[in-house]
JSON list of C-alpha atoms in Angstrom, two decimals:
[
{"chain": "A", "resi": 276, "resn": "MET", "atom": "CA", "xyz": [101.66, -43.01, 219.47]},
{"chain": "A", "resi": 277, "resn": "ILE", "atom": "CA", "xyz": [99.22, -44.88, 217.49]},
{"chain": "A", "resi": 278, "resn": "GLU", "atom": "CA", "xyz": [96.24, -46.10, 219.31]},
{"chain": "A", "resi": 279, "resn": "TYR", "atom": "CA", "xyz": [95.23, -49.59, 218.21]},
{"chain": "A", "resi": 280, "resn": "ARG", "atom": "CA", "xyz": [92.49, -50.26, 220.83]},
{"chain": "A", "resi": 281, "resn": "ASP", "atom": "CA", "xyz": [89.53, -48.31, 222.10]},
{"chain": "A", "resi": 282, "resn": "ALA", "atom": "CA", "xyz": [88.79, -47.77, 225.60]},
{"chain": "A", "resi": 283, "resn": "LYS", "atom": "CA", "xyz": [87.29, -51.58, 226.07]},
{"chain": "A", "resi": 284, "resn": "GLY", "atom": "CA", "xyz": [90.71, -52.88, 224.92]},
{"chain": "A", "resi": 285, "resn": "GLN", "atom": "CA", "xyz": [88.94, -53.77, 221.46]},
{"chain": "A", "resi": 286, "resn": "ILE", "atom": "CA", "xyz": [90.70, -53.00, 218.20]},
{"chain": "A", "resi": 287, "resn": "ARG", "atom": "CA", "xyz": [89.32, -49.70, 216.92]},
{"chain": "A", "resi": 288, "resn": "PRO", "atom": "CA", "xyz": [87.11, -50.58, 213.75]},
{"chain": "A", "resi": 289, "resn": "GLU", "atom": "CA", "xyz": [88.21, -47.44, 211.77]},
{"chain": "A", "resi": 290, "resn": "LEU", "atom": "CA", "xyz": [91.92, -48.62, 212.15]},
{"chain": "A", "resi": 291, "resn": "LEU", "atom": "CA", "xyz": [91.06, -51.51, 209.70]},
{"chain": "A", "resi": 292, "resn": "ASP", "atom": "CA", "xyz": [88.53, -49.29, 207.67]},
{"chain": "A", "resi": 293, "resn": "LYS", "atom": "CA", "xyz": [88.86, -45.44, 207.26]},
{"chain": "A", "resi": 294, "resn": "GLU", "atom": "CA", "xyz": [92.33, -45.28, 208.55]},
{"chain": "A", "resi": 295, "resn": "ALA", "atom": "CA", "xyz": [93.66, -48.08, 206.65]},
{"chain": "A", "resi": 296, "resn": "ARG", "atom": "CA", "xyz": [92.05, -46.75, 203.29]},
{"chain": "A", "resi": 297, "resn": "GLU", "atom": "CA", "xyz": [93.82, -43.20, 204.01]},
{"chain": "A", "resi": 298, "resn": "LYS", "atom": "CA", "xyz": [97.14, -44.68, 204.54]},
{"chain": "A", "resi": 299, "resn": "ALA", "atom": "CA", "xyz": [96.76, -46.71, 201.26]},
{"chain": "A", "resi": 300, "resn": "GLU", "atom": "CA", "xyz": [95.76, -43.63, 199.38]},
{"chain": "A", "resi": 301, "resn": "SER", "atom": "CA", "xyz": [98.67, -41.52, 200.84]},
{"chain": "A", "resi": 302, "resn": "PHE", "atom": "CA", "xyz": [101.25, -44.21, 199.52]},
{"chain": "A", "resi": 303, "resn": "ILE", "atom": "CA", "xyz": [99.98, -43.42, 195.96]},
{"chain": "A", "resi": 304, "resn": "LYS", "atom": "CA", "xyz": [98.91, -39.84, 195.97]},
{"chain": "A", "resi": 305, "resn": "ASN", "atom": "CA", "xyz": [102.20, -38.66, 194.82]},
{"chain": "A", "resi": 306, "resn": "LYS", "atom": "CA", "xyz": [102.56, -39.97, 191.19]},
{"chain": "A", "resi": 307, "resn": "LYS", "atom": "CA", "xyz": [106.16, -39.07, 191.13]},
{"chain": "A", "resi": 308, "resn": "GLN", "atom": "CA", "xyz": [107.15, -41.22, 194.16]},
{"chain": "A", "resi": 309, "resn": "SER", "atom": "CA", "xyz": [104.28, -43.69, 194.47]},
{"chain": "A", "resi": 310, "resn": "LEU", "atom": "CA", "xyz": [104.93, -46.87, 196.41]},
{"chain": "A", "resi": 311, "resn": "THR", "atom": "CA", "xyz": [104.92, -49.85, 194.39]},
{"chain": "A", "resi": 312, "resn": "SER", "atom": "CA", "xyz": [103.22, -53.28, 194.96]},
{"chain": "A", "resi": 313, "resn": "HIS", "atom": "CA", "xyz": [106.60, -55.16, 195.03]},
{"chain": "A", "resi": 314, "resn": "GLN", "atom": "CA", "xyz": [107.83, -52.78, 197.64]},
{"chain": "A", "resi": 315, "resn": "LEU", "atom": "CA", "xyz": [104.53, -53.13, 199.76]},
{"chain": "A", "resi": 316, "resn": "ARG", "atom": "CA", "xyz": [104.79, -56.93, 199.53]},
{"chain": "A", "resi": 317, "resn": "ARG", "atom": "CA", "xyz": [108.45, -57.00, 200.48]},
{"chain": "A", "resi": 318, "resn": "VAL", "atom": "CA", "xyz": [107.77, -55.17, 203.63]},
{"chain": "A", "resi": 319, "resn": "TYR", "atom": "CA", "xyz": [104.56, -56.71, 204.61]},
{"chain": "A", "resi": 320, "resn": "ASN", "atom": "CA", "xyz": [106.14, -60.23, 203.89]},
{"chain": "A", "resi": 321, "resn": "ASP", "atom": "CA", "xyz": [108.84, -59.24, 206.25]},
{"chain": "A", "resi": 322, "resn": "PHE", "atom": "CA", "xyz": [106.40, -58.36, 209.10]},
{"chain": "A", "resi": 323, "resn": "LYS", "atom": "CA", "xyz": [104.53, -61.73, 208.34]},
{"chain": "A", "resi": 324, "resn": "ARG", "atom": "CA", "xyz": [107.86, -63.63, 208.85]},
{"chain": "A", "resi": 325, "resn": "ILE", "atom": "CA", "xyz": [108.15, -62.03, 212.27]},
{"chain": "A", "resi": 326, "resn": "GLN", "atom": "CA", "xyz": [104.44, -62.73, 212.91]},
{"chain": "A", "resi": 327, "resn": "ARG", "atom": "CA", "xyz": [104.86, -66.42, 212.09]},
{"chain": "A", "resi": 328, "resn": "ARG", "atom": "CA", "xyz": [108.15, -66.70, 214.10]},
{"chain": "A", "resi": 329, "resn": "ILE", "atom": "CA", "xyz": [106.29, -65.39, 217.15]},
{"chain": "A", "resi": 330, "resn": "SER", "atom": "CA", "xyz": [103.06, -67.58, 216.68]},
{"chain": "A", "resi": 331, "resn": "ASN", "atom": "CA", "xyz": [105.50, -70.78, 216.24]},
{"chain": "A", "resi": 332, "resn": "ASN", "atom": "CA", "xyz": [107.28, -69.93, 219.57]},
{"chain": "A", "resi": 333, "resn": "PRO", "atom": "CA", "xyz": [104.62, -69.00, 222.19]},
{"chain": "A", "resi": 334, "resn": "GLY", "atom": "CA", "xyz": [105.94, -66.47, 224.72]},
{"chain": "A", "resi": 335, "resn": "SER", "atom": "CA", "xyz": [108.64, -65.41, 222.19]},
{"chain": "A", "resi": 336, "resn": "PHE", "atom": "CA", "xyz": [107.42, -62.11, 221.50]},
{"chain": "A", "resi": 337, "resn": "SER", "atom": "CA", "xyz": [109.80, -59.88, 223.69]},
{"chain": "A", "resi": 338, "resn": "SER", "atom": "CA", "xyz": [112.84, -61.91, 222.09]},
{"chain": "A", "resi": 339, "resn": "ALA", "atom": "CA", "xyz": [111.42, -60.72, 218.30]},
{"chain": "A", "resi": 340, "resn": "LEU", "atom": "CA", "xyz": [111.26, -57.28, 219.24]},
{"chain": "A", "resi": 341, "resn": "TYR", "atom": "CA", "xyz": [114.73, -56.59, 217.70]},
{"chain": "A", "resi": 342, "resn": "LEU", "atom": "CA", "xyz": [113.38, -57.91, 214.55]},
{"chain": "A", "resi": 343, "resn": "ILE", "atom": "CA", "xyz": [110.42, -55.45, 214.53]},
{"chain": "A", "resi": 344, "resn": "ALA", "atom": "CA", "xyz": [112.89, -52.76, 215.39]},
{"chain": "A", "resi": 345, "resn": "MET", "atom": "CA", "xyz": [115.00, -53.57, 212.41]},
{"chain": "A", "resi": 346, "resn": "GLN", "atom": "CA", "xyz": [112.23, -52.56, 210.20]},
{"chain": "A", "resi": 347, "resn": "LYS", "atom": "CA", "xyz": [112.97, -49.06, 210.75]},
{"chain": "A", "resi": 348, "resn": "SER", "atom": "CA", "xyz": [116.37, -49.20, 209.66]},
{"chain": "A", "resi": 349, "resn": "LYS", "atom": "CA", "xyz": [115.01, -51.23, 206.53]},
{"chain": "A", "resi": 350, "resn": "ALA", "atom": "CA", "xyz": [112.61, -48.34, 205.68]},
{"chain": "A", "resi": 351, "resn": "GLU", "atom": "CA", "xyz": [115.38, -45.65, 206.21]},
{"chain": "A", "resi": 352, "resn": "TYR", "atom": "CA", "xyz": [117.60, -47.68, 203.71]},
{"chain": "A", "resi": 353, "resn": "ALA", "atom": "CA", "xyz": [114.62, -47.95, 201.20]},
{"chain": "A", "resi": 354, "resn": "TYR", "atom": "CA", "xyz": [113.82, -44.19, 201.58]},
{"chain": "A", "resi": 355, "resn": "ALA", "atom": "CA", "xyz": [117.37, -43.12, 201.06]},
{"chain": "A", "resi": 356, "resn": "SER", "atom": "CA", "xyz": [116.41, -39.45, 202.14]},
{"chain": "A", "resi": 357, "resn": "ASN", "atom": "CA", "xyz": [119.75, -38.20, 200.46]},
{"chain": "A", "resi": 358, "resn": "PRO", "atom": "CA", "xyz": [118.38, -35.99, 197.52]},
{"chain": "A", "resi": 359, "resn": "ASN", "atom": "CA", "xyz": [121.27, -37.50, 195.29]},
{"chain": "A", "resi": 360, "resn": "LYS", "atom": "CA", "xyz": [119.77, -40.91, 195.57]},
{"chain": "A", "resi": 361, "resn": "ASN", "atom": "CA", "xyz": [116.47, -42.25, 194.01]},
{"chain": "A", "resi": 362, "resn": "SER", "atom": "CA", "xyz": [114.17, -43.16, 197.13]},
{"chain": "A", "resi": 363, "resn": "LYS", "atom": "CA", "xyz": [112.66, -46.55, 196.65]},
{"chain": "A", "resi": 364, "resn": "ILE", "atom": "CA", "xyz": [109.69, -45.84, 199.00]},
{"chain": "A", "resi": 365, "resn": "PRO", "atom": "CA", "xyz": [107.72, -42.60, 199.62]},
{"chain": "A", "resi": 366, "resn": "ARG", "atom": "CA", "xyz": [108.22, -40.60, 202.83]},
{"chain": "A", "resi": 367, "resn": "GLU", "atom": "CA", "xyz": [104.75, -41.55, 203.90]},
{"chain": "A", "resi": 368, "resn": "PHE", "atom": "CA", "xyz": [105.35, -45.29, 203.78]},
{"chain": "A", "resi": 369, "resn": "LYS", "atom": "CA", "xyz": [108.64, -44.73, 205.72]},
{"chain": "A", "resi": 370, "resn": "ALA", "atom": "CA", "xyz": [106.68, -42.70, 208.33]},
{"chain": "A", "resi": 371, "resn": "PHE", "atom": "CA", "xyz": [103.95, -45.44, 208.59]},
{"chain": "A", "resi": 372, "resn": "ILE", "atom": "CA", "xyz": [106.63, -48.09, 209.34]},
{"chain": "A", "resi": 373, "resn": "GLU", "atom": "CA", "xyz": [108.53, -45.72, 211.79]},
{"chain": "A", "resi": 374, "resn": "GLU", "atom": "CA", "xyz": [105.09, -44.77, 213.85]},
{"chain": "A", "resi": 375, "resn": "ASN", "atom": "CA", "xyz": [104.00, -48.26, 214.00]},
{"chain": "A", "resi": 376, "resn": "VAL", "atom": "CA", "xyz": [107.34, -49.82, 215.10]},
{"chain": "A", "resi": 377, "resn": "ASP", "atom": "CA", "xyz": [107.77, -46.96, 217.76]},
{"chain": "A", "resi": 378, "resn": "THR", "atom": "CA", "xyz": [104.37, -47.68, 219.10]},
{"chain": "A", "resi": 379, "resn": "ILE", "atom": "CA", "xyz": [105.05, -51.58, 219.37]},
{"chain": "A", "resi": 380, "resn": "LEU", "atom": "CA", "xyz": [108.35, -50.86, 220.99]},
{"chain": "A", "resi": 381, "resn": "LYS", "atom": "CA", "xyz": [106.87, -48.48, 223.44]},
{"chain": "A", "resi": 382, "resn": "THR", "atom": "CA", "xyz": [104.02, -50.65, 224.60]},
{"chain": "A", "resi": 383, "resn": "ARG", "atom": "CA", "xyz": [105.87, -53.85, 224.28]},
{"chain": "A", "resi": 384, "resn": "GLU", "atom": "CA", "xyz": [102.61, -55.67, 223.87]},
{"chain": "A", "resi": 385, "resn": "GLU", "atom": "CA", "xyz": [102.04, -58.48, 221.40]},
{"chain": "A", "resi": 386, "resn": "LYS", "atom": "CA", "xyz": [98.35, -57.63, 221.01]},
{"chain": "A", "resi": 387, "resn": "ASP", "atom": "CA", "xyz": [99.55, -54.22, 219.63]},
{"chain": "A", "resi": 388, "resn": "PHE", "atom": "CA", "xyz": [101.69, -55.99, 217.14]},
{"chain": "A", "resi": 389, "resn": "GLU", "atom": "CA", "xyz": [98.71, -58.12, 216.33]},
{"chain": "A", "resi": 390, "resn": "ALA", "atom": "CA", "xyz": [96.45, -55.07, 215.89]},
{"chain": "A", "resi": 391, "resn": "PHE", "atom": "CA", "xyz": [99.13, -53.53, 213.80]},
{"chain": "A", "resi": 392, "resn": "MET", "atom": "CA", "xyz": [99.33, -56.63, 211.60]},
{"chain": "A", "resi": 393, "resn": "LEU", "atom": "CA", "xyz": [95.64, -56.48, 210.82]},
{"chain": "A", "resi": 394, "resn": "HIS", "atom": "CA", "xyz": [95.85, -52.76, 210.07]},
{"chain": "A", "resi": 395, "resn": "PHE", "atom": "CA", "xyz": [98.72, -53.34, 207.73]},
{"chain": "A", "resi": 396, "resn": "GLU", "atom": "CA", "xyz": [96.68, -56.29, 206.14]},
{"chain": "A", "resi": 397, "resn": "ALA", "atom": "CA", "xyz": [93.90, -53.83, 205.63]},
{"chain": "A", "resi": 398, "resn": "VAL", "atom": "CA", "xyz": [96.20, -51.27, 204.12]},
{"chain": "A", "resi": 399, "resn": "VAL", "atom": "CA", "xyz": [97.51, -53.69, 201.69]},
{"chain": "A", "resi": 400, "resn": "GLY", "atom": "CA", "xyz": [93.87, -54.66, 200.72]},
{"chain": "A", "resi": 401, "resn": "PHE", "atom": "CA", "xyz": [93.02, -51.07, 200.01]},
{"chain": "A", "resi": 402, "resn": "PHE", "atom": "CA", "xyz": [96.21, -50.31, 198.27]},
{"chain": "A", "resi": 403, "resn": "TYR", "atom": "CA", "xyz": [95.26, -53.19, 195.77]},
{"chain": "A", "resi": 404, "resn": "GLY", "atom": "CA", "xyz": [91.78, -52.22, 195.65]},
{"chain": "A", "resi": 405, "resn": "LEU", "atom": "CA", "xyz": [92.73, -48.58, 194.50]},
{"chain": "A", "resi": 406, "resn": "GLY", "atom": "CA", "xyz": [93.87, -50.37, 191.27]},
{"chain": "A", "resi": 407, "resn": "ILE", "atom": "CA", "xyz": [97.71, -50.67, 191.87]},
{"chain": "A", "resi": 408, "resn": "LYS", "atom": "CA", "xyz": [99.17, -52.98, 189.37]},
{"chain": "A", "resi": 409, "resn": "ASN", "atom": "CA", "xyz": [102.19, -55.04, 190.02]},
{"chain": "A", "resi": 410, "resn": "ASN", "atom": "CA", "xyz": [105.54, -52.84, 189.33]}
]
C-alpha cells in the first residue's frame, strides 16, 4: 500500500519530488517499451475527469469509486500481457496504476485520491521534463 501522507497527515514532499521523478524515469528506461506521451496523457486525463466529477458533486467520492476501480482494467487492457500481442504501455506504468488504485480502494479516502492526483501530476511533469516528445 502506498503511503501518501506522513504521520501528521500531510502529503509527503518526496511523493511529489523524488518518488515522482523515479516513477517517470521508470516509464522510459526501457527504450524497447517506453511509455509515450499520448498514452500518459490518456490515462492522466481519465483520472482528471474523475476528479472533476467528484469536485463538481460534493460528497460524491464514494459513488465514484467504481470509476477509479475501472482504471485497473483499462491498464490491463493497454498492457496486453499476452506475448503474442503488442503491449501499449510498459509493465511499470501498469503497476503504477494498479498500486495507486488499490490503495485508494482500500482506504476509501478522498484525501488519498487527491494526494494521488498531485503525485500523478508531478510524474507527468517529470516525464515531460525528461525530454519525452509527443509520440
